[in-house]
XYZ file of C-alpha atoms in Angstrom:
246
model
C -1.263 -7.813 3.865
C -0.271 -4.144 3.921
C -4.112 -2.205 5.769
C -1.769 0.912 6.532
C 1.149 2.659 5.513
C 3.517 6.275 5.565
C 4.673 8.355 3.288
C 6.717 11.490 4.750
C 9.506 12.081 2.096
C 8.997 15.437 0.978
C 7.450 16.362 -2.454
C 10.605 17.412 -3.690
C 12.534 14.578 -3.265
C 9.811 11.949 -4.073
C 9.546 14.059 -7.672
C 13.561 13.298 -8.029
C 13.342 9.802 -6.642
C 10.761 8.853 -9.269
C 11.360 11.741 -12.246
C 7.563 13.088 -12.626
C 6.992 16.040 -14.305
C 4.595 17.419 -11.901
C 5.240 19.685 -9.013
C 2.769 18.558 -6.048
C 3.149 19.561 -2.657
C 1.601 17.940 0.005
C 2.200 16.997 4.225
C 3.868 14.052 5.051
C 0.814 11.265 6.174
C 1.895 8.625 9.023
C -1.353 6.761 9.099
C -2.474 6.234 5.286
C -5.490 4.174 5.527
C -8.043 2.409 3.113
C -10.512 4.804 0.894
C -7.906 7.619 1.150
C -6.670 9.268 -1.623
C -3.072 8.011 -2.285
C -0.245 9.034 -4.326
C 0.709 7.099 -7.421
C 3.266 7.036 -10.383
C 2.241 5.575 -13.638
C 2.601 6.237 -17.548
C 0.612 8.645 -19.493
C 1.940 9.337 -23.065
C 5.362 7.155 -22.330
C 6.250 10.016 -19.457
C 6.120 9.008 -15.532
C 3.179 11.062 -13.942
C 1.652 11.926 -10.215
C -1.553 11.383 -9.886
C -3.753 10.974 -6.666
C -5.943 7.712 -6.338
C -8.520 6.015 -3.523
C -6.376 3.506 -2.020
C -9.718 0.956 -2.937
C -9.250 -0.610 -6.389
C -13.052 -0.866 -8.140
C -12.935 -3.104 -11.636
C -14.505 -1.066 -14.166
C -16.822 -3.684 -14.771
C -18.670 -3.005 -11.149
C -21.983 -0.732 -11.268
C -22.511 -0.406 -7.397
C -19.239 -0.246 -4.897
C -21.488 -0.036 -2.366
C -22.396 -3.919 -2.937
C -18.340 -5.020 -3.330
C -15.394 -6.033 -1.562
C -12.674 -3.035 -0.522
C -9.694 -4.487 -2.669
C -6.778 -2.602 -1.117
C -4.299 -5.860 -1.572
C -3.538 -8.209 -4.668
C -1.915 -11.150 -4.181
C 0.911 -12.039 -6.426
C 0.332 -15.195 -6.834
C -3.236 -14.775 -8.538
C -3.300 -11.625 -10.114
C -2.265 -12.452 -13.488
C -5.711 -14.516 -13.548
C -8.669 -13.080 -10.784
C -10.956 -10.882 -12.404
C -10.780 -8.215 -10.327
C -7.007 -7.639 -11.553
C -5.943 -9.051 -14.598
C -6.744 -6.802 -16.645
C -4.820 -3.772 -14.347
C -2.088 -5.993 -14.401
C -2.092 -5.911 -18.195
C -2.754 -2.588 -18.805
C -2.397 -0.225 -15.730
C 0.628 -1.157 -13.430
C 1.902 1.797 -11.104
C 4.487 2.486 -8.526
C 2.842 3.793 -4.759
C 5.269 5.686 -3.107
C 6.113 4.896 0.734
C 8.168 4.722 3.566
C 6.759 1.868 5.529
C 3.740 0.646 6.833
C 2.297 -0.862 9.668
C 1.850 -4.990 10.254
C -0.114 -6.661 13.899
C 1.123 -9.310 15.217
C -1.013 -11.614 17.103
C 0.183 -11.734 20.356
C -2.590 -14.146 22.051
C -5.567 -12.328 22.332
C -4.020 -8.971 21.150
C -2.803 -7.767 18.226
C 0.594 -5.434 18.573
C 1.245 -3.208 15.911
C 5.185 -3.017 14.527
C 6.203 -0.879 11.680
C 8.097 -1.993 8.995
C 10.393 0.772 8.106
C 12.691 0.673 5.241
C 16.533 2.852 4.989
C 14.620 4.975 2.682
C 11.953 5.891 0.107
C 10.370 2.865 -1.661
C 8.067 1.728 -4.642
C 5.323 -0.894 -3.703
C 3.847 -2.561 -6.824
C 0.289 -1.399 -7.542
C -2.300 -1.774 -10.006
C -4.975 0.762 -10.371
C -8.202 0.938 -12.243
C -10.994 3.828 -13.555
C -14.541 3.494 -12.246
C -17.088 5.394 -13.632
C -20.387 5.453 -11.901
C -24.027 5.258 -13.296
C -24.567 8.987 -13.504
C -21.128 9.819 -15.482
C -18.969 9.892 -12.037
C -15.533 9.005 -12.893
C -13.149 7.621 -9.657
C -9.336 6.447 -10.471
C -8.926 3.682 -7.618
C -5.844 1.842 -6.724
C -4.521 -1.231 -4.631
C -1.067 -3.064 -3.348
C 0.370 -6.281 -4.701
C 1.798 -8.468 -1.791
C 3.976 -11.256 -1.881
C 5.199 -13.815 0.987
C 7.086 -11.827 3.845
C 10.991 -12.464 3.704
C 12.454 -13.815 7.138
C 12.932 -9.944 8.210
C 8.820 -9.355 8.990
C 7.826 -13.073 7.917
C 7.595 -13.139 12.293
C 4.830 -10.472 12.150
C 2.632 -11.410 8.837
C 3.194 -13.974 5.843
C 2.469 -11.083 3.624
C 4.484 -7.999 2.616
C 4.203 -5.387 0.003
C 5.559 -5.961 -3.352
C 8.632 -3.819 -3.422
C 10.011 -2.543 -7.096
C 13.533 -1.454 -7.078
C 14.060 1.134 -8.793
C 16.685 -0.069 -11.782
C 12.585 -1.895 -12.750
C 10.395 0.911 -12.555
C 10.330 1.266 -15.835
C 10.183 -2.502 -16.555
C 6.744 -2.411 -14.134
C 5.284 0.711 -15.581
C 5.530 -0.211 -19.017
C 2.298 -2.041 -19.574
C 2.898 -0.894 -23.613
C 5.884 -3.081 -24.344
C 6.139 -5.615 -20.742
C 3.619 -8.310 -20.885
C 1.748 -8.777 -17.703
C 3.490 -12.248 -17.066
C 7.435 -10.443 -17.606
C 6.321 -8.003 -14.834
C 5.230 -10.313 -12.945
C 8.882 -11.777 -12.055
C 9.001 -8.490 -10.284
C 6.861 -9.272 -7.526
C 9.187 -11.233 -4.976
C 9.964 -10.644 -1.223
C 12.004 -7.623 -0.470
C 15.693 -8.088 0.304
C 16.401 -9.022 4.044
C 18.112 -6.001 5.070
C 15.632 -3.659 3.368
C 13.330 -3.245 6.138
C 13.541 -3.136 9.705
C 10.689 -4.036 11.721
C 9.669 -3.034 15.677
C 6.694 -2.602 18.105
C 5.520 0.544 18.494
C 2.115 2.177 20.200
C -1.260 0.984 20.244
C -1.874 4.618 18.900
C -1.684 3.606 15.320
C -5.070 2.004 15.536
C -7.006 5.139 15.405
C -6.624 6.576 11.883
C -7.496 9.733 13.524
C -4.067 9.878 14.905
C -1.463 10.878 12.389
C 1.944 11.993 13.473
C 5.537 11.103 13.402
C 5.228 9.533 16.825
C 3.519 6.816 15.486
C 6.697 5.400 14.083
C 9.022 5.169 17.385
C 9.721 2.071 19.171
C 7.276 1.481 22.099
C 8.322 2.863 25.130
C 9.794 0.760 28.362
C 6.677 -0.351 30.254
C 4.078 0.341 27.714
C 3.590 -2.868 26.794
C 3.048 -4.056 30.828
C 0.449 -0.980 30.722
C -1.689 -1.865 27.562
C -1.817 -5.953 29.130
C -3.138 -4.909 31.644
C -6.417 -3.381 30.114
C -9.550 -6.069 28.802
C -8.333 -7.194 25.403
C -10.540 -5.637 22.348
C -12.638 -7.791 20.353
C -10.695 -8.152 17.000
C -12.447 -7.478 13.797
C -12.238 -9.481 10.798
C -10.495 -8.170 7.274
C -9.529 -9.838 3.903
C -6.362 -9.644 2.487
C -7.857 -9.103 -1.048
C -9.847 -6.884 -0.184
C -10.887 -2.279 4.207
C -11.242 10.265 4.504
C -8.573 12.617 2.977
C -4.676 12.121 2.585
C -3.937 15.510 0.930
């Protein structure tokens, strides 16, 4: 599953990479976490637009969130027919910027976190959705599409992001004219050498800490240092299924 994930390409650049007409400018995030707003690229009026999203995808068709399952993954393999999708996937397919995220391998009793870090800017497959609330609220909410891991991170999780390349972005955004089962073919494992994946610090846990440190490799003798501490009690998390990016 994909629970975390960076995006530190700078506004400019990201505009160019995915040929928006808006001008946004925000900070580069190295610890994008569940109910955050996220960056997305869809359609509106045939033209690719930015819009910002909670990373949290709510089916129109639910009156209380409060009472239902935080559905920040789809799988693949079932989207085209669980409930809580199928219709995004027909009608609302969007790109979610990013340059890597963050797996845990179990390790034992502890779970190491590696990042998974492409050579560049990439486009996971999302779907996203609007929610509007009893009182007139209106929320646009978003999640990732994973697929099975390739053999690069398939040792850390047998789950990955969806990755789009970008010759098919517009093959994936176009819910108009690309039936829901055409885009579909899309969602496969990345290529092998797309990503490269390594341990890093135990300090990507808190959400609180957000900085490019987060993505270098763990240092010699940090991993002898965090064994030797009591082992944390792990919590539990769905993979379909966990406040403020800019």
């Amino acid at each position: 599953m994909c629970g975390r994930y960076v995006i530190k390409t700078p506004p400019a650049l990201m505009r160019q990479a995915f040929g928006y007409g808006e001008q946004p400018n925000f900070p580069p995030r190295y610890n994008v976490a569940p109910t955050q707003p996220i960056p997305v690229v869809r359609l509106v009026d045939g033209r690719r637009s930015f819009a910002l999203v909670r990373w949290g995808l709510i089916p129109s068709w639910v009156k209380d969130p409060r009472g239902f399952s935080l559905l920040i993954n789809a799988r693949a393999e079932s989207v085209l027919e669980k409930p809580a999708f199928r219709n995004a996937m027909r009608r609302r397919r969007c790109l979610i910027p990013a340059d890597g995220f963050y797996e845990w391998k179990r390790d034992g009793d502890r779970k190491r976190p590696h990042v998974a870090r492409p050579q560049g800017l990439v486009a996971f497959a999302g779907l996203w959705e609007p929610w509007m609330g009893p009182n007139g609220e209106e929320l646009d909410t978003a999640c990732i599409v994973t697929t099975a891991a390739n053999r690069t991170l398939g040792p850390l999780h047998d789950r990955m992001p969806a990755v789009i390349p970008p010759e098919a972005f517009d093959l994936w955004l176009d819910c108009a004219n690309v039936e829901a089962e055409t885009a579909a073919a899309l969602l496969v494992p990345a290529p092998e050498d797309l990503f490269e994946a390594y341990e890093i610090s135990t300090a990507v846990n808190r959400t609180a800490n957000d900085s490019a440190d987060l993505m270098e490799p763990l240092a010699p003798g940090a991993r002898e240092a965090v064994d030797a501490r009591p082992a944390a009690k792990a919590k539990s998390k769905k993979d379909d299924g966990q406040a403020s990016l800019f």
